[in-house]
Amino acid sequence: MMLDDGERLLDEALGPGWSVLCPDGRAVSPDSGHRVVRVTPELDPSGRLRRWLRGRTVVLRPDRVVHATR
């Protein structure tokens, strides 16, 4: 992932806790209490994460195991 301070591994970029990865333009409830990351071409210039998502929204547990997709 590309962040303001350069390229980072996904685990480092997400930090602790639950996270939601969603494709750019997909609606996500902001009051879920989870960190929400919109996966844009700027954030994922290689396209690897966007290909893995395949247009789905993914909820990741703190241990980075996929909890749910939709």
Tab-separated table of C-alpha atoms in Angstrom:
chain	number	residue	atom	x	y	z
A	1	MET	CA	0.000	0.000	0.000
A	2	MET	CA	1.170	3.508	-0.711
A	3	LEU	CA	0.711	5.963	2.135
A	4	ASP	CA	1.869	9.543	2.628
A	5	ASP	CA	5.249	8.376	3.892
A	6	GLY	CA	5.817	5.757	1.176
A	7	GLU	CA	5.107	2.112	0.513
A	8	ARG	CA	4.044	-0.091	3.453
A	9	LEU	CA	2.989	-3.685	4.015
A	10	LEU	CA	-0.767	-4.054	4.421
A	11	ASP	CA	-0.466	-5.241	8.055
A	12	GLU	CA	1.654	-2.208	8.975
A	13	ALA	CA	-0.666	0.210	7.199
A	14	LEU	CA	-3.808	-1.138	8.877
A	15	GLY	CA	-2.426	-1.165	12.399
A	16	PRO	CA	-4.181	-2.986	15.255
A	17	GLY	CA	-7.861	-3.812	15.406
A	18	TRP	CA	-10.569	-4.663	12.899
A	19	SER	CA	-10.413	-3.234	9.381
A	20	VAL	CA	-12.698	-2.975	6.373
A	21	LEU	CA	-11.187	-2.918	2.887
A	22	CYS	CA	-13.546	-1.699	0.211
A	23	PRO	CA	-13.233	-0.884	-3.475
A	24	ASP	CA	-13.315	2.789	-4.396
A	25	GLY	CA	-16.909	3.987	-4.760
A	26	ARG	CA	-18.484	1.243	-2.645
A	27	ALA	CA	-20.607	2.466	0.279
A	28	VAL	CA	-19.596	1.380	3.801
A	29	SER	CA	-21.251	2.350	7.069
A	30	PRO	CA	-18.908	4.802	8.824
A	31	ASP	CA	-20.305	3.871	12.237
A	32	SER	CA	-19.152	0.251	12.048
A	33	GLY	CA	-16.368	1.041	14.525
A	34	HIS	CA	-13.799	-0.518	12.195
A	35	ARG	CA	-10.990	1.229	10.334
A	36	VAL	CA	-12.298	1.701	6.773
A	37	VAL	CA	-9.794	1.745	3.927
A	38	ARG	CA	-10.957	2.648	0.431
A	39	VAL	CA	-8.670	0.781	-1.940
A	40	THR	CA	-7.996	3.245	-4.751
A	41	PRO	CA	-5.469	3.119	-7.605
A	42	GLU	CA	-3.379	5.683	-5.693
A	43	LEU	CA	-3.321	3.484	-2.584
A	44	ASP	CA	-2.702	0.289	-4.571
A	45	PRO	CA	-0.652	1.277	-7.649
A	46	SER	CA	0.297	-2.326	-8.470
A	47	GLY	CA	-3.361	-3.371	-8.529
A	48	ARG	CA	-2.651	-6.531	-6.512
A	49	LEU	CA	-4.994	-5.685	-3.634
A	50	ARG	CA	-7.764	-4.522	-5.982
A	51	ARG	CA	-7.496	-7.769	-7.956
A	52	TRP	CA	-7.703	-9.756	-4.711
A	53	LEU	CA	-10.807	-7.835	-3.630
A	54	ARG	CA	-12.547	-8.469	-7.005
A	55	GLY	CA	-15.021	-5.676	-6.232
A	56	ARG	CA	-15.896	-7.090	-2.796
A	57	THR	CA	-15.760	-5.417	0.595
A	58	VAL	CA	-13.714	-7.451	3.084
A	59	VAL	CA	-13.754	-7.315	6.898
A	60	LEU	CA	-10.429	-8.329	8.443
A	61	ARG	CA	-10.045	-9.494	12.027
A	62	PRO	CA	-7.189	-8.086	14.158
A	63	ASP	CA	-5.111	-11.178	13.281
A	64	ARG	CA	-5.744	-10.324	9.579
A	65	VAL	CA	-7.898	-13.358	8.848
A	66	VAL	CA	-10.890	-12.562	6.620
A	67	HIS	CA	-14.004	-12.415	8.803
A	68	ALA	CA	-16.576	-11.625	6.080
A	69	THR	CA	-16.965	-10.499	2.478
A	70	ARG	CA	-19.797	-8.930	0.562
